């Protein structure tokens, strides 16, 4: 399925069932901002361009806790924050080179071709791998605080969106990077607008 078709179906589902999350979706990104994410570095994966052509990220409403509908509670970034995240990656790699720690950082906790596309409230990241090779376009999870160093979660951003849509539509669990299961539900009690919450099952 084309990314645009998946996003259209995801939008429709969120609009009907989780309007709190739907309301946090931004309009399409300014093409100039998209072009400014990785100039003279690498070409953005088509899925990234497709996503940004439809939504410039999903902001988090701190009061509602809405907008983080990707498991486990990740809001998707817009063009400006992708650009800033990539610059942070580049700086981390440069520091590692200066400190002679490249082997512990590059391809482990950072890489100049890992484009951040989601960031959770604890600092965990989802990145799209832009390195050449069989892993090109894969979505990896990084969270050194719990030992996640570039763990592959999905084959592409399109597959991520398809997995989210499928899980939301039928309530099926999504495996996390630590091997547990994340199960979606709609939080509607005591909140103005229903939104998606991911429960982690430890059994």
PDB file of C-alpha atoms in Angstrom:
ATOM      1  CA  UNK A   1       0.000   0.000   0.000  1.00  0.00           C
ATOM      2  CA  UNK A   2       1.277   3.494  -0.793  1.00  0.00           C
ATOM      3  CA  UNK A   3       2.242   5.598   2.265  1.00  0.00           C
ATOM      4  CA  UNK A   4      -0.302   8.262   1.354  1.00  0.00           C
ATOM      5  CA  UNK A   5      -3.096   5.655   1.313  1.00  0.00           C
ATOM      6  CA  UNK A   6      -2.039   4.329   4.716  1.00  0.00           C
ATOM      7  CA  UNK A   7      -1.909   7.818   6.211  1.00  0.00           C
ATOM      8  CA  UNK A   8      -5.331   8.633   4.774  1.00  0.00           C
ATOM      9  CA  UNK A   9      -6.805   5.538   6.422  1.00  0.00           C
ATOM     10  CA  UNK A  10      -4.971   6.283   9.673  1.00  0.00           C
ATOM     11  CA  UNK A  11      -6.270   9.850   9.625  1.00  0.00           C
ATOM     12  CA  UNK A  12      -9.826   8.594   9.125  1.00  0.00           C
ATOM     13  CA  UNK A  13      -9.513   6.123  12.005  1.00  0.00           C
ATOM     14  CA  UNK A  14      -8.085   8.718  14.380  1.00  0.00           C
ATOM     15  CA  UNK A  15     -10.695  11.285  13.375  1.00  0.00           C
ATOM     16  CA  UNK A  16     -13.485   8.862  14.277  1.00  0.00           C
ATOM     17  CA  UNK A  17     -12.066   7.035  17.293  1.00  0.00           C
ATOM     18  CA  UNK A  18      -9.276   9.197  18.729  1.00  0.00           C
ATOM     19  CA  UNK A  19     -10.037  12.839  17.911  1.00  0.00           C
ATOM     20  CA  UNK A  20      -7.543  13.977  20.527  1.00  0.00           C
ATOM     21  CA  UNK A  21      -4.735  12.439  18.501  1.00  0.00           C
ATOM     22  CA  UNK A  22      -6.175  13.528  15.181  1.00  0.00           C
ATOM     23  CA  UNK A  23      -6.260  17.123  16.388  1.00  0.00           C
ATOM     24  CA  UNK A  24      -2.529  17.016  17.094  1.00  0.00           C
ATOM     25  CA  UNK A  25      -1.606  16.160  13.510  1.00  0.00           C
ATOM     26  CA  UNK A  26      -0.016  19.128  11.751  1.00  0.00           C
ATOM     27  CA  UNK A  27      -0.786  20.163   8.172  1.00  0.00           C
ATOM     28  CA  UNK A  28       1.740  19.359   5.438  1.00  0.00           C
ATOM     29  CA  UNK A  29       5.298  20.560   5.926  1.00  0.00           C
ATOM     30  CA  UNK A  30       6.714  23.458   3.959  1.00  0.00           C
ATOM     31  CA  UNK A  31       8.676  21.833   1.100  1.00  0.00           C
ATOM     32  CA  UNK A  32      11.575  24.195   1.793  1.00  0.00           C
ATOM     33  CA  UNK A  33      11.777  22.867   5.348  1.00  0.00           C
ATOM     34  CA  UNK A  34      11.758  19.301   4.038  1.00  0.00           C
ATOM     35  CA  UNK A  35      14.568  20.115   1.610  1.00  0.00           C
ATOM     36  CA  UNK A  36      16.518  21.615   4.502  1.00  0.00           C
ATOM     37  CA  UNK A  37      16.559  18.461   6.644  1.00  0.00           C
ATOM     38  CA  UNK A  38      19.612  16.795   5.110  1.00  0.00           C
ATOM     39  CA  UNK A  39      21.016  19.047   2.361  1.00  0.00           C
ATOM     40  CA  UNK A  40      24.333  17.881   0.914  1.00  0.00           C
ATOM     41  CA  UNK A  41      24.124  14.838   3.189  1.00  0.00           C
ATOM     42  CA  UNK A  42      21.724  12.286   1.736  1.00  0.00           C
ATOM     43  CA  UNK A  43      18.401  12.048  -0.055  1.00  0.00           C
ATOM     44  CA  UNK A  44      15.456  11.561   2.253  1.00  0.00           C
ATOM     45  CA  UNK A  45      13.782   8.179   2.057  1.00  0.00           C
ATOM     46  CA  UNK A  46      10.550   8.452   0.011  1.00  0.00           C
ATOM     47  CA  UNK A  47       8.457   7.387   3.016  1.00  0.00           C
ATOM     48  CA  UNK A  48       9.800  10.320   5.032  1.00  0.00           C
ATOM     49  CA  UNK A  49       8.970  12.747   2.244  1.00  0.00           C
ATOM     50  CA  UNK A  50       5.521  11.200   1.857  1.00  0.00           C
ATOM     51  CA  UNK A  51       4.762  11.541   5.593  1.00  0.00           C
ATOM     52  CA  UNK A  52       5.927  15.168   5.702  1.00  0.00           C
ATOM     53  CA  UNK A  53       3.942  15.923   2.554  1.00  0.00           C
ATOM     54  CA  UNK A  54       0.823  15.031   4.535  1.00  0.00           C
ATOM     55  CA  UNK A  55       1.666  15.974   8.135  1.00  0.00           C
ATOM     56  CA  UNK A  56       4.474  18.066   9.576  1.00  0.00           C
ATOM     57  CA  UNK A  57       4.555  15.858  12.646  1.00  0.00           C
ATOM     58  CA  UNK A  58       2.222  15.086  15.524  1.00  0.00           C
ATOM     59  CA  UNK A  59       2.540  17.503  18.433  1.00  0.00           C
ATOM     60  CA  UNK A  60       1.934  16.260  21.974  1.00  0.00           C
ATOM     61  CA  UNK A  61      -0.804  17.905  24.004  1.00  0.00           C
ATOM     62  CA  UNK A  62       0.679  17.767  27.499  1.00  0.00           C
ATOM     63  CA  UNK A  63      -2.704  18.247  29.151  1.00  0.00           C
ATOM     64  CA  UNK A  64      -4.501  15.543  27.191  1.00  0.00           C
ATOM     65  CA  UNK A  65      -1.400  13.369  26.668  1.00  0.00           C
ATOM     66  CA  UNK A  66      -2.634  13.086  23.090  1.00  0.00           C
ATOM     67  CA  UNK A  67      -0.599  12.996  19.902  1.00  0.00           C
ATOM     68  CA  UNK A  68       1.697  10.083  20.759  1.00  0.00           C
ATOM     69  CA  UNK A  69      -0.179   7.316  18.972  1.00  0.00           C
ATOM     70  CA  UNK A  70       2.858   5.340  17.749  1.00  0.00           C
ATOM     71  CA  UNK A  71       3.873   2.514  20.095  1.00  0.00           C
ATOM     72  CA  UNK A  72       5.060   3.004  22.657  1.00  0.00           C
ATOM     73  CA  UNK A  73       3.810   6.595  23.074  1.00  0.00           C
ATOM     74  CA  UNK A  74       5.955   8.221  20.355  1.00  0.00           C
ATOM     75  CA  UNK A  75       4.850  11.435  18.641  1.00  0.00           C
ATOM     76  CA  UNK A  76       6.081  11.657  15.066  1.00  0.00           C
ATOM     77  CA  UNK A  77       8.358  14.609  14.352  1.00  0.00           C
ATOM     78  CA  UNK A  78       7.983  17.373  11.816  1.00  0.00           C
ATOM     79  CA  UNK A  79      10.637  18.638   9.417  1.00  0.00           C
ATOM     80  CA  UNK A  80      12.273  21.158  11.768  1.00  0.00           C
ATOM     81  CA  UNK A  81      12.693  18.666  14.589  1.00  0.00           C
ATOM     82  CA  UNK A  82      13.960  16.003  12.186  1.00  0.00           C
ATOM     83  CA  UNK A  83      16.581  18.495  10.996  1.00  0.00           C
ATOM     84  CA  UNK A  84      17.566  19.369  14.564  1.00  0.00           C
ATOM     85  CA  UNK A  85      17.689  15.718  15.551  1.00  0.00           C
ATOM     86  CA  UNK A  86      19.996  14.919  12.654  1.00  0.00           C
ATOM     87  CA  UNK A  87      22.315  17.766  13.651  1.00  0.00           C
ATOM     88  CA  UNK A  88      22.383  16.360  17.191  1.00  0.00           C
ATOM     89  CA  UNK A  89      23.369  12.981  15.739  1.00  0.00           C
ATOM     90  CA  UNK A  90      26.173  14.596  13.785  1.00  0.00           C
ATOM     91  CA  UNK A  91      27.451  16.431  16.856  1.00  0.00           C
ATOM     92  CA  UNK A  92      27.416  13.233  18.915  1.00  0.00           C
ATOM     93  CA  UNK A  93      29.422  11.432  16.243  1.00  0.00           C
ATOM     94  CA  UNK A  94      31.908  14.334  16.082  1.00  0.00           C
ATOM     95  CA  UNK A  95      32.352  14.297  19.869  1.00  0.00           C
ATOM     96  CA  UNK A  96      32.937  10.564  19.780  1.00  0.00           C
ATOM     97  CA  UNK A  97      35.679  11.035  17.177  1.00  0.00           C
ATOM     98  CA  UNK A  98      37.342  13.720  19.287  1.00  0.00           C
ATOM     99  CA  UNK A  99      37.234  11.485  22.367  1.00  0.00           C
ATOM    100  CA  UNK A 100      38.407   8.384  20.471  1.00  0.00           C
ATOM    101  CA  UNK A 101      35.118   6.630  21.270  1.00  0.00           C
ATOM    102  CA  UNK A 102      33.849   6.093  17.741  1.00  0.00           C
ATOM    103  CA  UNK A 103      33.446   2.332  18.167  1.00  0.00           C
ATOM    104  CA  UNK A 104      31.126   2.855  21.131  1.00  0.00           C
ATOM    105  CA  UNK A 105      28.947   5.470  19.457  1.00  0.00           C
ATOM    106  CA  UNK A 106      28.819   5.301  15.649  1.00  0.00           C
ATOM    107  CA  UNK A 107      26.236   2.752  14.612  1.00  0.00           C
ATOM    108  CA  UNK A 108      25.498   2.069  18.270  1.00  0.00           C
ATOM    109  CA  UNK A 109      23.917   5.184  19.798  1.00  0.00           C
ATOM    110  CA  UNK A 110      24.274   7.609  16.886  1.00  0.00           C
ATOM    111  CA  UNK A 111      25.041   7.781  13.185  1.00  0.00           C
ATOM    112  CA  UNK A 112      25.111  10.695  10.715  1.00  0.00           C
ATOM    113  CA  UNK A 113      22.673   8.782   8.486  1.00  0.00           C
ATOM    114  CA  UNK A 114      20.156   7.988  11.220  1.00  0.00           C
ATOM    115  CA  UNK A 115      17.300  10.450  10.814  1.00  0.00           C
ATOM    116  CA  UNK A 116      15.187  10.887  13.958  1.00  0.00           C
ATOM    117  CA  UNK A 117      11.481  10.679  13.114  1.00  0.00           C
ATOM    118  CA  UNK A 118       9.990  10.258  16.602  1.00  0.00           C
ATOM    119  CA  UNK A 119      11.005  11.187  20.137  1.00  0.00           C
ATOM    120  CA  UNK A 120       9.296  10.123  23.355  1.00  0.00           C
ATOM    121  CA  UNK A 121       9.201  11.970  26.679  1.00  0.00           C
ATOM    122  CA  UNK A 122      12.072   9.920  28.140  1.00  0.00           C
ATOM    123  CA  UNK A 123      14.501  10.606  25.275  1.00  0.00           C
ATOM    124  CA  UNK A 124      13.946   7.398  23.338  1.00  0.00           C
ATOM    125  CA  UNK A 125      14.046   7.813  19.572  1.00  0.00           C
ATOM    126  CA  UNK A 126      12.837   6.160  16.421  1.00  0.00           C
ATOM    127  CA  UNK A 127      15.174   6.790  13.492  1.00  0.00           C
ATOM    128  CA  UNK A 128      15.010   5.971   9.795  1.00  0.00           C
ATOM    129  CA  UNK A 129      18.247   4.346   8.673  1.00  0.00           C
ATOM    130  CA  UNK A 130      19.639   6.079   5.585  1.00  0.00           C
ATOM    131  CA  UNK A 131      22.795   3.988   5.359  1.00  0.00           C
ATOM    132  CA  UNK A 132      23.267   2.159   2.078  1.00  0.00           C
ATOM    133  CA  UNK A 133      22.574  -1.550   2.219  1.00  0.00           C
ATOM    134  CA  UNK A 134      19.794  -4.006   3.014  1.00  0.00           C
ATOM    135  CA  UNK A 135      18.685  -2.009   6.065  1.00  0.00           C
ATOM    136  CA  UNK A 136      18.063   1.171   4.092  1.00  0.00           C
ATOM    137  CA  UNK A 137      14.812   2.786   5.194  1.00  0.00           C
ATOM    138  CA  UNK A 138      14.326   0.630   8.299  1.00  0.00           C
ATOM    139  CA  UNK A 139      12.959   2.185  11.483  1.00  0.00           C
ATOM    140  CA  UNK A 140      15.286   1.602  14.445  1.00  0.00           C
ATOM    141  CA  UNK A 141      14.705   2.330  18.121  1.00  0.00           C
ATOM    142  CA  UNK A 142      17.354   3.999  20.264  1.00  0.00           C
ATOM    143  CA  UNK A 143      17.182   4.286  24.019  1.00  0.00           C
ATOM    144  CA  UNK A 144      20.587   3.762  25.679  1.00  0.00           C
ATOM    145  CA  UNK A 145      18.986   4.120  29.111  1.00  0.00           C
ATOM    146  CA  UNK A 146      17.418   0.675  28.651  1.00  0.00           C
ATOM    147  CA  UNK A 147      20.041  -0.802  26.351  1.00  0.00           C
ATOM    148  CA  UNK A 148      18.327  -0.260  22.996  1.00  0.00           C
ATOM    149  CA  UNK A 149      21.053   0.529  20.494  1.00  0.00           C
ATOM    150  CA  UNK A 150      19.601   0.671  17.009  1.00  0.00           C
ATOM    151  CA  UNK A 151      17.106  -2.159  17.440  1.00  0.00           C
ATOM    152  CA  UNK A 152      15.122  -2.669  14.245  1.00  0.00           C
ATOM    153  CA  UNK A 153      11.379  -2.194  14.777  1.00  0.00           C
ATOM    154  CA  UNK A 154       9.949  -1.945  11.249  1.00  0.00           C
ATOM    155  CA  UNK A 155      11.228  -2.359   7.688  1.00  0.00           C
ATOM    156  CA  UNK A 156      10.197   1.194   6.802  1.00  0.00           C
ATOM    157  CA  UNK A 157       8.151   4.161   7.940  1.00  0.00           C
ATOM    158  CA  UNK A 158       5.329   2.840   5.767  1.00  0.00           C
ATOM    159  CA  UNK A 159       5.415  -0.465   7.634  1.00  0.00           C
ATOM    160  CA  UNK A 160       5.356   1.416  10.940  1.00  0.00           C
ATOM    161  CA  UNK A 161       2.215   3.289   9.915  1.00  0.00           C
ATOM    162  CA  UNK A 162       0.584   0.126   8.575  1.00  0.00           C
ATOM    163  CA  UNK A 163       1.352  -1.718  11.844  1.00  0.00           C
ATOM    164  CA  UNK A 164      -0.106   1.123  13.898  1.00  0.00           C
ATOM    165  CA  UNK A 165      -3.252   1.239  11.789  1.00  0.00           C
ATOM    166  CA  UNK A 166      -3.741  -2.533  11.995  1.00  0.00           C
ATOM    167  CA  UNK A 167      -3.240  -2.561  15.759  1.00  0.00           C
ATOM    168  CA  UNK A 168      -5.625   0.338  16.302  1.00  0.00           C
ATOM    169  CA  UNK A 169      -8.276  -1.133  14.028  1.00  0.00           C
ATOM    170  CA  UNK A 170      -8.393  -4.575  15.662  1.00  0.00           C
ATOM    171  CA  UNK A 171      -6.758  -4.045  19.065  1.00  0.00           C
ATOM    172  CA  UNK A 172      -3.914  -6.400  18.267  1.00  0.00           C
ATOM    173  CA  UNK A 173      -0.643  -6.187  20.220  1.00  0.00           C
ATOM    174  CA  UNK A 174       2.543  -4.725  18.765  1.00  0.00           C
ATOM    175  CA  UNK A 175       5.874  -6.250  19.870  1.00  0.00           C
ATOM    176  CA  UNK A 176       8.156  -3.727  21.539  1.00  0.00           C
ATOM    177  CA  UNK A 177      11.921  -3.565  21.111  1.00  0.00           C
ATOM    178  CA  UNK A 178      12.329  -5.242  24.504  1.00  0.00           C
ATOM    179  CA  UNK A 179      10.130  -8.203  23.552  1.00  0.00           C
ATOM    180  CA  UNK A 180       7.046  -7.151  25.487  1.00  0.00           C
ATOM    181  CA  UNK A 181       3.671  -6.414  23.917  1.00  0.00           C
ATOM    182  CA  UNK A 182       2.063  -3.007  23.529  1.00  0.00           C
ATOM    183  CA  UNK A 183      -1.724  -3.099  23.268  1.00  0.00           C
ATOM    184  CA  UNK A 184      -3.698  -0.002  22.214  1.00  0.00           C
ATOM    185  CA  UNK A 185      -6.834   1.271  23.891  1.00  0.00           C
ATOM    186  CA  UNK A 186      -8.801   4.490  23.733  1.00  0.00           C
ATOM    187  CA  UNK A 187      -8.606   6.698  26.808  1.00  0.00           C
ATOM    188  CA  UNK A 188     -11.965   8.431  27.035  1.00  0.00           C
ATOM    189  CA  UNK A 189     -12.800   8.652  30.749  1.00  0.00           C
ATOM    190  CA  UNK A 190     -12.282  12.073  32.283  1.00  0.00           C
ATOM    191  CA  UNK A 191     -10.691  13.633  29.206  1.00  0.00           C
ATOM    192  CA  UNK A 192     -12.231  16.123  26.763  1.00  0.00           C
ATOM    193  CA  UNK A 193     -11.105  14.210  23.682  1.00  0.00           C
ATOM    194  CA  UNK A 194     -10.473  10.452  23.411  1.00  0.00           C
ATOM    195  CA  UNK A 195      -6.945   9.454  22.458  1.00  0.00           C
ATOM    196  CA  UNK A 196      -4.775   6.356  22.067  1.00  0.00           C
ATOM    197  CA  UNK A 197      -2.904   4.877  25.023  1.00  0.00           C
ATOM    198  CA  UNK A 198      -0.525   1.920  24.754  1.00  0.00           C
ATOM    199  CA  UNK A 199      -0.563  -0.557  27.642  1.00  0.00           C
ATOM    200  CA  UNK A 200       2.566  -2.675  28.084  1.00  0.00           C
ATOM    201  CA  UNK A 201       1.931  -6.346  28.845  1.00  0.00           C
ATOM    202  CA  UNK A 202       4.762  -7.966  30.745  1.00  0.00           C
ATOM    203  CA  UNK A 203       3.506 -11.550  30.689  1.00  0.00           C
TER     204      UNK A 203
END
